[in-house]
mmCIF file of C-alpha atoms in Angstrom:
data_model
loop_
_atom_site.group_PDB
_atom_site.id
_atom_site.type_symbol
_atom_site.label_atom_id
_atom_site.label_comp_id
_atom_site.label_asym_id
_atom_site.label_seq_id
_atom_site.Cartn_x
_atom_site.Cartn_y
_atom_site.Cartn_z
ATOM 1 C CA MET A 876 7.977 8.044 19.207
ATOM 2 C CA LYS A 877 10.167 6.274 19.496
ATOM 3 C CA THR A 878 9.098 3.587 22.430
ATOM 4 C CA PHE A 879 10.828 1.971 24.837
ATOM 5 C CA LEU A 880 11.007 -1.930 26.160
ATOM 6 C CA ALA A 881 12.697 -1.187 29.543
ATOM 7 C CA PHE A 882 15.545 -4.422 30.371
ATOM 8 C CA VAL A 883 18.649 -3.956 31.504
ATOM 9 C CA PHE A 884 21.996 -5.755 29.462
ATOM 10 C CA ALA A 885 25.768 -5.779 29.985
ATOM 11 C CA VAL A 886 27.996 -3.830 27.626
ATOM 12 C CA CYS A 887 30.939 -6.110 26.894
ATOM 13 C CA LEU A 888 33.291 -3.895 25.213
ATOM 14 C CA ASN A 889 36.506 -3.805 25.814
ATOM 15 C CA PHE A 890 39.772 -1.304 25.600
ATOM 16 C CA ILE A 891 41.071 -2.467 22.967
ATOM 17 C CA SER A 892 39.442 -5.525 22.062
ATOM 18 C CA LEU A 893 36.052 -4.797 22.889
ATOM 19 C CA ALA A 894 36.094 -8.292 24.513
ATOM 20 C CA GLN A 895 37.184 -7.252 28.261
ATOM 21 C CA ASN A 896 33.463 -6.971 30.539
ATOM 22 C CA LYS A 897 32.232 -3.798 32.012
ATOM 23 C CA ASP A 898 29.028 -2.907 33.652
ATOM 24 C CA VAL A 899 26.547 -0.153 31.476
ATOM 25 C CA ASN A 900 22.708 -0.466 32.249
ATOM 26 C CA GLY A 901 20.352 0.633 29.226
ATOM 27 C CA ARG A 902 17.132 -0.085 27.663
ATOM 28 C CA LYS A 903 16.442 -1.469 24.005
ATOM 29 C CA ILE A 904 14.735 1.343 21.241
ATOM 30 C CA ASN A 905 13.410 1.016 18.424
ATOM 31 C CA PRO A 906 14.328 4.525 16.892
ATOM 32 C CA TYR A 907 11.830 4.808 13.798
ATOM 33 C CA ASN A 908 8.355 4.701 15.743
ATOM 34 C CA VAL A 909 6.706 7.937 14.313
ATOM 35 C CA HIS A 910 3.013 9.952 15.176
ATOM 36 C CA ILE A 911 1.394 10.950 12.356
ATOM 37 C CA THR A 912 -0.348 13.977 13.409
ATOM 38 C CA GLY A 913 -3.596 14.772 10.981
ATOM 39 C CA MET A 914 -4.436 10.697 11.030
ATOM 40 C CA ASP A 915 -5.025 9.850 14.254
ATOM 41 C CA ARG A 916 -2.795 6.103 13.494
ATOM 42 C CA PHE A 917 0.487 5.444 14.962
ATOM 43 C CA VAL A 918 2.683 4.826 12.256
ATOM 44 C CA ALA A 919 6.027 2.949 11.628
ATOM 45 C CA GLN A 920 7.821 3.964 9.186
ATOM 46 C CA LYS A 921 12.139 6.374 8.609
ATOM 47 C CA PRO A 922 11.172 9.464 9.237
ATOM 48 C CA GLN A 923 13.840 12.552 6.703
ATOM 49 C CA GLY A 924 16.315 13.661 8.564
ATOM 50 C CA SER A 925 18.370 12.059 11.766
ATOM 51 C CA PRO A 926 18.009 12.587 15.094
ATOM 52 C CA TYR A 927 21.340 12.516 15.024
ATOM 53 C CA LEU A 928 24.747 15.141 14.063
ATOM 54 C CA ASN A 929 26.650 11.965 13.581
ATOM 55 C CA LYS A 930 25.109 8.098 13.230
ATOM 56 C CA ALA A 931 28.038 6.569 13.243
ATOM 57 C CA PHE A 932 29.298 4.751 16.115
ATOM 58 C CA SER A 933 32.476 6.279 17.690
ATOM 59 C CA MET A 934 34.322 5.112 20.888
ATOM 60 C CA ALA A 935 34.408 6.389 24.083
ATOM 61 C CA LYS A 936 34.670 6.852 27.709
ATOM 62 C CA ILE A 937 32.625 6.704 29.932
ATOM 63 C CA ASP A 938 32.531 8.238 33.162
ATOM 64 C CA ASP A 939 35.964 7.651 34.376
ATOM 65 C CA SER A 940 36.079 3.794 33.433
ATOM 66 C CA GLU A 941 39.460 3.317 31.083
ATOM 67 C CA LEU A 942 37.233 1.094 29.261
ATOM 68 C CA LYS A 943 35.619 2.622 25.918
ATOM 69 C CA PHE A 944 32.458 1.666 24.177
ATOM 70 C CA ALA A 945 30.997 2.799 20.567
ATOM 71 C CA VAL A 946 29.022 5.380 21.591
ATOM 72 C CA ARG A 947 26.396 8.140 20.020
ATOM 73 C CA TYR A 948 25.025 11.270 21.063
ATOM 74 C CA ASN A 949 20.835 11.261 20.408
ATOM 75 C CA ALA A 950 20.506 14.858 19.880
ATOM 76 C CA TYR A 951 16.917 14.209 19.110
ATOM 77 C CA SER A 952 15.903 12.827 22.654
ATOM 78 C CA ASP A 953 19.185 14.719 24.686
ATOM 79 C CA GLU A 954 19.944 10.304 24.975
ATOM 80 C CA PHE A 955 23.574 8.529 24.599
ATOM 81 C CA GLU A 956 23.419 5.385 22.832
ATOM 82 C CA PHE A 957 25.181 1.657 22.621
ATOM 83 C CA LEU A 958 26.472 -1.470 21.184
ATOM 84 C CA ASN A 959 26.283 -4.039 23.682
ATOM 85 C CA SER A 960 28.378 -7.549 22.601
ATOM 86 C CA LYS A 961 25.180 -8.760 20.771
ATOM 87 C CA ASN A 962 25.431 -5.703 18.438
ATOM 88 C CA ASP A 963 21.745 -4.152 19.946
ATOM 89 C CA THR A 964 21.667 -0.658 20.474
ATOM 90 C CA LEU A 965 20.609 0.458 24.297
ATOM 91 C CA VAL A 966 19.675 3.670 25.271
ATOM 92 C CA LEU A 967 22.199 4.536 28.205
ATOM 93 C CA ASP A 968 20.916 5.559 31.340
ATOM 94 C CA LYS A 969 21.090 9.028 32.728
ATOM 95 C CA THR A 970 21.971 8.767 35.438
ATOM 96 C CA GLU A 971 24.147 9.825 37.981
ATOM 97 C CA ALA A 972 26.299 6.912 37.643
ATOM 98 C CA TYR A 973 27.240 7.794 34.732
ATOM 99 C CA PRO A 974 27.925 11.818 34.553
ATOM 100 C CA LYS A 975 30.948 12.116 31.953
ATOM 101 C CA ILE A 976 30.889 10.920 28.010
ATOM 102 C CA ILE A 977 34.970 11.608 26.675
ATOM 103 C CA PHE A 978 35.073 10.763 22.709
ATOM 104 C CA ALA A 979 38.370 9.835 22.031
ATOM 105 C CA GLY A 980 40.687 11.572 19.683
ATOM 106 C CA SER A 981 38.640 14.005 19.770
ATOM 107 C CA ASN A 982 38.193 14.544 22.925
ATOM 108 C CA LYS A 983 34.635 16.386 22.685
ATOM 109 C CA LYS A 984 33.617 15.794 26.545
ATOM 110 C CA TYR A 985 29.638 15.542 27.264
ATOM 111 C CA LEU A 986 28.720 16.089 31.378
ATOM 112 C CA LEU A 987 24.991 15.314 32.416
ATOM 113 C CA LEU A 988 23.894 18.658 34.013
ATOM 114 C CA ASN A 989 21.221 20.075 35.672
ATOM 115 C CA TYR A 990 20.599 23.565 34.320
ATOM 116 C CA ILE A 991 17.918 26.960 33.805
ATOM 117 C CA ASP A 992 16.832 27.630 30.567
ATOM 118 C CA TYR A 993 15.923 31.505 29.641
ATOM 119 C CA THR A 994 12.815 31.087 31.137
ATOM 120 C CA GLY A 995 13.377 29.591 33.841
ATOM 121 C CA LYS A 996 12.678 25.511 33.430
ATOM 122 C CA SER A 997 14.709 23.733 34.735
ATOM 123 C CA TYR A 998 16.241 20.337 33.015
ATOM 124 C CA THR A 999 19.023 17.984 33.468
ATOM 125 C CA GLY A 1000 20.738 17.002 29.737
ATOM 126 C CA TYR A 1001 23.530 16.542 28.038
ATOM 127 C CA LEU A 1002 26.022 19.797 27.594
ATOM 128 C CA ILE A 1003 29.362 19.874 25.877
ATOM 129 C CA GLU A 1004 32.476 21.697 27.694
ATOM 130 C CA GLN A 1005 33.174 24.236 24.851
ATOM 131 C CA TYR A 1006 35.338 26.403 27.325
ATOM 132 C CA GLN A 1007 35.878 26.638 30.864
ATOM 133 C CA LYS A 1008 38.474 28.126 33.841
ATOM 134 C CA ASN A 1009 38.803 27.755 37.701
ATOM 135 C CA ASN A 1010 36.270 25.898 37.699
ATOM 136 C CA TRP A 1011 34.156 28.584 35.319
ATOM 137 C CA ALA A 1012 32.803 26.636 31.654
ATOM 138 C CA VAL A 1013 30.823 27.706 28.423
ATOM 139 C CA LEU A 1014 28.762 24.679 28.065
ATOM 140 C CA LYS A 1015 26.669 23.755 24.667
ATOM 141 C CA ARG A 1016 23.413 22.087 23.783
ATOM 142 C CA GLU A 1017 23.142 20.520 20.220
ATOM 143 C CA ARG A 1018 19.578 19.310 19.535
ATOM 144 C CA ILE A 1019 17.571 18.220 16.784
ATOM 145 C CA SER A 1020 13.728 18.338 17.186
ATOM 146 C CA PHE A 1021 10.832 16.546 15.584
ATOM 147 C CA TYR A 1022 7.819 17.719 13.381
ATOM 148 C CA PRO A 1023 5.212 15.316 12.899
ATOM 149 C CA GLY A 1024 4.188 14.519 8.974
ATOM 150 C CA LYS A 1025 0.265 15.217 7.839
ATOM 151 C CA LYS A 1026 -2.300 13.843 5.853
ATOM 152 C CA ALA A 1027 -2.975 15.961 2.623
ATOM 153 C CA LYS A 1028 -6.300 17.272 2.762
ATOM 154 C CA THR A 1029 -7.421 17.122 -0.382
ATOM 155 C CA SER A 1030 -5.663 15.955 -3.818
ATOM 156 C CA LEU A 1031 -4.090 18.929 -4.913
ATOM 157 C CA GLU A 1032 -2.143 18.744 -1.923
ATOM 158 C CA ASN A 1033 1.017 16.298 -1.568
ATOM 159 C CA ASP A 1034 1.309 14.793 2.128
ATOM 160 C CA MET A 1035 4.337 15.621 4.514
ATOM 161 C CA PRO A 1036 6.560 13.333 5.414
ATOM 162 C CA ALA A 1037 7.752 13.423 9.051
ATOM 163 C CA LYS A 1038 10.894 14.430 10.228
ATOM 164 C CA TYR A 1039 13.864 15.247 11.923
ATOM 165 C CA SER A 1040 15.814 19.321 11.556
ATOM 166 C CA LYS A 1041 19.158 20.186 13.571
ATOM 167 C CA GLU A 1042 17.751 23.474 15.947
ATOM 168 C CA LYS A 1043 20.490 25.882 16.725
ATOM 169 C CA GLU A 1044 22.720 25.107 19.447
ATOM 170 C CA VAL A 1045 22.559 26.883 23.181
ATOM 171 C CA PHE A 1046 24.961 28.210 25.363
ATOM 172 C CA TYR A 1047 24.558 27.878 28.863
ATOM 173 C CA LEU A 1048 27.176 29.156 31.903
ATOM 174 C CA LYS A 1049 28.173 27.315 34.580
ATOM 175 C CA LYS A 1050 28.760 29.109 38.276
ATOM 176 C CA PRO A 1051 31.853 27.384 39.973
ATOM 177 C CA ASP A 1052 28.243 26.305 41.859
ATOM 178 C CA ALA A 1053 27.642 24.375 39.417
ATOM 179 C CA THR A 1054 24.444 26.051 38.894
ATOM 180 C CA VAL A 1055 24.204 26.485 34.902
ATOM 181 C CA VAL A 1056 22.265 28.908 32.849
ATOM 182 C CA GLU A 1057 21.733 29.714 29.761
ATOM 183 C CA PHE A 1058 24.653 32.881 28.777
ATOM 184 C CA PRO A 1059 24.206 35.694 28.458
ATOM 185 C CA GLU A 1060 23.533 37.213 24.754
ATOM 186 C CA SER A 1061 23.656 41.204 25.952
ATOM 187 C CA LYS A 1062 25.596 43.435 28.686
ATOM 188 C CA LYS A 1063 22.150 44.341 29.970
ATOM 189 C CA GLN A 1064 22.273 39.713 30.122
ATOM 190 C CA LEU A 1065 25.374 39.548 32.414
ATOM 191 C CA THR A 1066 25.459 42.734 34.226
ATOM 192 C CA LYS A 1067 21.570 41.312 35.691
ATOM 193 C CA LEU A 1068 23.152 37.982 36.321
ATOM 194 C CA PHE A 1069 26.221 39.626 38.064
ATOM 195 C CA ALA A 1070 24.988 42.751 39.690
ATOM 196 C CA ASP A 1071 27.493 43.062 42.060
ATOM 197 C CA LYS A 1072 30.020 43.288 38.840
ATOM 198 C CA LYS A 1073 28.141 45.525 37.004
ATOM 199 C CA GLU A 1074 31.007 48.355 36.772
ATOM 200 C CA ALA A 1075 33.404 46.205 35.884
ATOM 201 C CA ILE A 1076 31.631 44.362 33.482
ATOM 202 C CA GLU A 1077 31.132 47.538 31.469
ATOM 203 C CA ALA A 1078 33.996 48.877 31.203
ATOM 204 C CA PHE A 1079 35.787 45.212 30.232
ATOM 205 C CA ILE A 1080 33.022 45.103 27.308
ATOM 206 C CA LYS A 1081 33.956 48.435 26.155
ATOM 207 C CA GLU A 1082 37.767 47.784 26.619
ATOM 208 C CA GLN A 1083 38.053 43.976 24.902
ATOM 209 C CA LYS A 1084 35.147 45.650 22.741
ATOM 210 C CA ILE A 1085 32.738 42.162 23.247
ATOM 211 C CA ASP A 1086 31.104 40.277 21.080
ATOM 212 C CA PHE A 1087 28.841 37.881 23.099
ATOM 213 C CA GLU A 1088 28.357 35.695 19.885
ATOM 214 C CA TYR A 1089 32.148 34.957 19.405
ATOM 215 C CA ASP A 1090 33.512 35.750 22.768
ATOM 216 C CA GLN A 1091 32.449 33.561 25.729
ATOM 217 C CA ASN A 1092 35.606 32.832 26.449
ATOM 218 C CA LYS A 1093 36.753 36.275 27.008
ATOM 219 C CA ILE A 1094 33.956 36.350 28.990
ATOM 220 C CA ILE A 1095 34.635 33.287 30.942
ATOM 221 C CA ASP A 1096 38.049 34.131 31.958
ATOM 222 C CA PHE A 1097 37.200 38.192 33.181
ATOM 223 C CA LEU A 1098 34.522 36.883 35.091
ATOM 224 C CA ALA A 1099 37.263 34.038 36.645
ATOM 225 C CA GLN A 1100 39.693 36.228 37.670
#
């Protein structure tokens, strides 16, 4: 796993020339330190794959600032990294001070939110806003998992290198009260979540022939009425 050194840095990236000062707090990282199982030893190596869906840094606004910063999203650690004026790669502090990151051009918006998975466990992390209406929203979590390497047990086997692997995206539903839960994947789950609207939901699903994998926006439109 990567190790962290606790430092506070100032980012000096400008909206146009990247020269104007703007304080953004972060900590320095060493992205290539990982554990290899079966050896009980710590080794520094670069795993196969990548913790990033897009390794390149891109310009983005952090919160409502008019300045733009060079950032990228680490989907394994669920953290944003940015470059300071010395080209050091720092991790953006995951705090309420920076609740929103919007990429220039694509307008891809990441929100730092508290959310609950299907087991009822709570998390704080970045979710992408896919669609929203009247304070209802479809959100998406991008995920990459890390699989430690394994040392071969016999001469007939090969060592298994450590690797990063992209996982299936997980979708969430944000309610007007800011509660965020996993998006229902069936009529049963949706009616359980909104028991007071059971009859209306069943009629809506039947009339619109709702596919829970592709019609999330339609479901949001229905709930936002």
